[in-house]
Amino acid sequence: MPSSISDVSKFTPFVFLLKNKTVPRDPYLEIFQSEQSPVTPEFLPLLQHEYIDPPALKRVLESQDFIEKSGPIIITSQRAIEAVNTHLNDLHPAALKSLLNKSVYTVGPATYKVLSDAGFTDIRGGHDAGNGAVLAEIILKDLSLRPAQEEDAQPLRLVFFTGQTRRDIIPRRLAEAGVNLTEQVVYRTLPLDDIETRVKQRVIESVKAQQGGPQDLHYLVFFSPAETDSLVEALNEMEGEKNCYIVAIGPTTKEFLEKNNLPVDVMAEKPDAVHLLKGIIAHQAALKK
């Protein structure tokens, strides 16, 4: 955290978001650039995402097997949604209608909004499912309420669009319940080179650019423990010069940072853009007292 602040009323929060910007619309950018927001956001990506065989995904989405024989779909990652969304404008009309009308299960308000904006009409989970374990139980409850199938009918098959690396909470729980689930891997995640140097340089540059004049408050927002081990170590090494507050999107990330000797100054009450902004504004207000 900054070593001293004499008059925070002169400060404008400058927020570094350690995440890739979601396309075509990012909820954090929309909220942070709204008229009600006093902060200036900047994305500092830690990862790069690469789609896996897009033509194969398009063939799946247009296949009779997917259109006629598969039931609800599961998409818990914004990157998986983006991979599917890249095909919306060039799908056969019947395939597009089928896809958008399928029940789709997702985690959290951010992915819910991206799916809604894309035109999906039956989105489940979302605000009511903060993690994969909760979503799995919602899926099982919904399946239990479906009319019983004929004895010789094929069991309802769900399709899980996911990344190459994913937690197995949902597939494991559904498998335990005997659910017929197909996984379709649509993207892979790779770390960007030289993350530590890029982040350190950008933070130090921003702070030093204001020397000799009114300085803004700087916040560094962590969204996940993943891929941040080396970055946390680098930030600990520059403790005396980083001159910024540390923010966690939720309790899991907060616990990770503090276990690695990086005290957290702000934690969002809920893991979304609105509550993140509220947390930063509340922190700034507390500094004025």
XYZ file of C-alpha atoms in Angstrom:
289
model
C 0.000 0.000 0.000
C 1.164 3.606 -0.452
C 3.506 4.803 2.257
C 1.704 8.085 2.936
C -1.266 10.086 1.716
C -1.743 13.643 2.838
C -4.974 14.629 1.067
C -6.855 11.839 -0.661
C -9.560 14.243 -1.864
C -7.128 15.175 -4.648
C -6.739 11.555 -5.730
C -8.454 9.719 -8.590
C -8.321 5.918 -8.364
C -6.292 4.341 -11.155
C -7.204 0.653 -11.378
C -5.011 -2.009 -12.993
C -7.124 -5.051 -13.855
C -5.014 -8.219 -14.021
C -7.191 -9.906 -16.631
C -7.841 -10.151 -20.342
C -10.563 -7.859 -21.633
C -13.683 -9.811 -22.540
C -14.951 -9.349 -26.088
C -17.125 -8.012 -27.541
C -18.114 -6.312 -24.258
C -16.369 -6.368 -20.914
C -18.581 -5.703 -17.858
C -15.669 -4.256 -15.879
C -14.846 -1.777 -18.622
C -18.507 -0.777 -18.957
C -18.967 -0.201 -15.227
C -15.595 1.480 -14.678
C -16.097 3.867 -17.612
C -19.685 4.785 -16.709
C -20.587 8.311 -15.661
C -20.968 7.160 -12.049
C -17.433 5.776 -11.908
C -14.587 7.954 -10.611
C -11.868 5.457 -11.568
C -9.620 5.040 -14.586
C -9.241 1.371 -15.607
C -6.427 -0.351 -17.490
C -6.181 -4.032 -18.395
C -2.934 -5.886 -17.772
C -3.436 -9.354 -19.319
C -1.674 -12.315 -17.731
C -2.807 -14.968 -20.190
C -3.450 -15.513 -23.853
C -6.341 -17.610 -25.106
C -6.237 -19.669 -28.272
C -9.263 -21.261 -29.912
C -8.920 -24.973 -30.674
C -9.999 -25.978 -34.194
C -12.811 -23.440 -34.831
C -13.974 -25.245 -38.016
C -14.544 -28.411 -35.955
C -16.640 -26.439 -33.434
C -18.761 -24.995 -36.253
C -19.361 -28.506 -37.601
C -20.505 -29.624 -34.139
C -22.928 -26.713 -33.796
C -24.443 -27.416 -37.226
C -24.563 -31.205 -36.866
C -27.893 -33.014 -36.667
C -26.550 -34.875 -33.655
C -26.121 -31.608 -31.717
C -29.301 -29.976 -32.998
C -31.649 -32.928 -32.514
C -30.079 -35.257 -29.954
C -28.300 -33.068 -27.421
C -30.113 -31.292 -24.621
C -28.960 -28.418 -22.391
C -25.465 -27.011 -22.720
C -23.024 -25.892 -20.025
C -20.634 -22.953 -20.466
C -18.915 -21.642 -17.347
C -16.024 -19.728 -18.938
C -16.288 -16.419 -20.756
C -13.571 -17.622 -23.137
C -15.661 -20.665 -24.040
C -18.620 -18.365 -24.687
C -16.435 -16.228 -26.945
C -15.325 -19.333 -28.868
C -18.966 -20.300 -29.482
C -20.035 -16.724 -30.207
C -17.498 -16.361 -33.030
C -19.741 -18.669 -35.083
C -23.116 -17.036 -34.420
C -23.038 -14.881 -37.544
C -22.207 -17.709 -39.946
C -24.232 -20.644 -38.630
C -27.031 -22.116 -40.705
C -30.294 -20.421 -39.548
C -31.747 -23.688 -38.213
C -28.547 -24.392 -36.266
C -28.460 -20.866 -34.831
C -32.092 -21.060 -33.722
C -31.486 -24.438 -32.090
C -28.377 -23.230 -30.261
C -29.904 -20.024 -28.889
C -33.055 -21.837 -27.737
C -31.260 -24.560 -25.795
C -31.151 -24.280 -22.019
C -27.668 -23.087 -21.083
C -26.170 -23.363 -17.614
C -23.496 -20.946 -16.450
C -21.728 -19.603 -13.369
C -21.944 -16.006 -12.140
C -23.528 -12.771 -13.357
C -20.729 -11.858 -15.785
C -21.068 -14.989 -17.925
C -24.856 -14.721 -17.652
C -24.713 -11.233 -19.156
C -22.407 -12.264 -22.017
C -24.750 -15.134 -22.920
C -27.798 -12.876 -22.698
C -26.173 -10.256 -24.919
C -25.379 -12.993 -27.468
C -29.064 -13.905 -27.728
C -29.413 -17.053 -25.606
C -32.994 -17.204 -24.339
C -32.988 -19.795 -21.535
C -30.032 -19.101 -19.231
C -29.901 -20.896 -15.895
C -27.598 -20.580 -12.909
C -25.843 -17.272 -13.400
C -26.661 -15.054 -10.434
C -27.855 -18.088 -8.472
C -24.687 -20.123 -9.085
C -21.523 -18.642 -7.649
C -19.405 -21.708 -8.392
C -19.378 -25.033 -10.212
C -20.566 -27.067 -7.233
C -23.733 -24.975 -6.895
C -24.340 -25.070 -10.649
C -24.050 -28.875 -10.711
C -26.788 -29.161 -8.094
C -29.025 -26.768 -10.056
C -28.553 -28.924 -13.162
C -29.383 -32.119 -11.278
C -32.483 -30.557 -9.740
C -33.712 -29.407 -13.157
C -33.070 -32.845 -14.667
C -35.014 -34.501 -11.857
C -38.059 -32.400 -12.748
C -38.072 -33.447 -16.414
C -40.761 -35.906 -17.551
C -39.653 -39.524 -17.399
C -38.267 -40.892 -20.682
C -39.480 -43.991 -22.442
C -37.526 -47.097 -21.448
C -35.935 -47.498 -24.887
C -35.222 -43.772 -25.357
C -31.671 -42.482 -25.519
C -30.709 -40.724 -22.256
C -30.671 -36.937 -22.442
C -27.162 -35.770 -23.350
C -25.690 -32.510 -22.069
C -22.783 -30.761 -23.811
C -20.112 -28.929 -21.805
C -18.156 -26.337 -23.833
C -14.949 -25.818 -21.906
C -11.257 -25.005 -21.945
C -8.393 -27.458 -22.160
C -7.663 -26.892 -18.475
C -10.673 -26.899 -16.207
C -11.729 -27.972 -12.748
C -13.574 -31.292 -12.699
C -16.258 -30.364 -10.152
C -19.157 -30.267 -12.623
C -18.233 -33.334 -14.747
C -17.477 -35.399 -11.647
C -20.728 -34.518 -9.888
C -22.825 -35.151 -13.008
C -21.044 -38.449 -13.628
C -21.796 -39.529 -10.054
C -25.480 -38.894 -10.772
C -25.357 -40.869 -14.023
C -25.810 -37.873 -16.323
C -24.816 -38.369 -19.959
C -22.279 -35.565 -20.566
C -20.123 -34.780 -23.594
C -17.236 -32.338 -23.240
C -16.253 -30.147 -26.183
C -12.877 -28.435 -25.621
C -12.927 -25.122 -27.506
C -9.908 -23.161 -26.255
C -6.574 -23.400 -24.461
C -4.939 -20.919 -22.095
C -1.249 -20.043 -22.219
C 0.738 -17.676 -19.963
C 2.062 -14.516 -21.566
C 5.809 -14.095 -21.534
C 7.519 -11.900 -18.975
C 4.386 -11.101 -16.935
C 6.353 -9.951 -13.883
C 8.461 -7.396 -15.767
C 5.519 -5.960 -17.696
C 3.318 -5.473 -14.641
C 6.114 -4.067 -12.478
C 7.202 -1.614 -15.155
C 3.658 -0.406 -15.846
C 2.841 0.172 -12.180
C 6.149 1.925 -11.468
C 5.809 4.059 -14.626
C 2.323 5.184 -13.638
C 3.402 6.139 -10.122
C 6.607 7.886 -11.210
C 4.777 9.837 -13.934
C 2.974 11.766 -11.190
C 5.979 12.629 -9.072
C 6.126 16.331 -8.360
C 2.371 16.755 -8.629
C -0.910 15.371 -7.246
C -0.729 11.590 -7.228
C -3.598 9.257 -8.022
C -4.478 6.272 -5.897
C -3.354 3.069 -7.582
C -5.146 -0.264 -7.219
C -3.926 -3.615 -8.517
C -6.829 -6.070 -8.902
C -6.270 -9.839 -8.758
C -9.025 -12.040 -10.218
C -7.621 -15.509 -9.626
C -4.694 -17.296 -7.978
C -3.982 -18.965 -11.321
C -0.806 -17.846 -13.092
C -0.006 -15.228 -10.422
C 2.579 -17.034 -8.257
C 5.582 -15.418 -9.912
C 3.831 -12.038 -10.052
C 3.112 -12.082 -6.312
C 6.759 -12.868 -5.654
C 7.860 -9.993 -7.891
C 5.506 -7.560 -6.139
C 6.826 -8.582 -2.747
C 10.325 -7.765 -3.983
C 9.235 -4.229 -4.937
C 7.278 -3.560 -1.734
C 8.906 -0.214 -1.146
C 8.218 1.197 -4.594
C 5.039 -0.311 -5.963
C 2.967 2.324 -4.110
C -0.411 0.766 -4.807
C -3.253 -0.964 -2.987
C -3.916 -4.668 -3.490
C -7.450 -5.778 -4.393
C -8.938 -9.303 -4.492
C -12.079 -10.169 -6.434
C -13.141 -12.674 -3.765
C -12.182 -14.663 -0.662
C -10.287 -17.442 -2.485
C -8.010 -14.937 -4.193
C -7.650 -12.937 -0.968
C -6.603 -16.048 0.937
C -4.035 -16.926 -1.729
C -2.497 -13.441 -1.738
C -2.259 -13.191 2.035
C -0.774 -16.684 2.323
C 1.924 -15.379 -0.002
C 2.640 -12.321 2.183
C 0.770 -9.823 0.015
C -1.747 -8.043 2.304
C -5.095 -7.293 0.680
C -6.514 -3.791 1.122
C -9.846 -4.298 -0.649
C -12.018 -7.345 -1.381
C -15.170 -7.172 -3.499
C -18.261 -8.190 -1.528
C -19.371 -10.161 -4.603
C -17.173 -11.188 -7.568
C -18.494 -8.748 -10.145
C -17.723 -5.317 -11.572
C -20.347 -3.417 -9.563
C -19.162 -4.704 -6.177
C -15.519 -4.305 -7.134
C -16.102 -0.636 -7.928
C -18.097 -0.192 -4.708
C -15.235 -1.690 -2.705
C -12.658 0.630 -4.238
C -14.852 3.705 -3.726
C -15.521 2.701 -0.101
C -11.795 2.239 0.474
C -11.069 5.672 -0.961
C -13.792 7.220 1.226
C -12.312 5.571 4.320
C -8.926 7.093 3.510
C -10.486 10.572 3.588
C -11.627 10.189 7.193
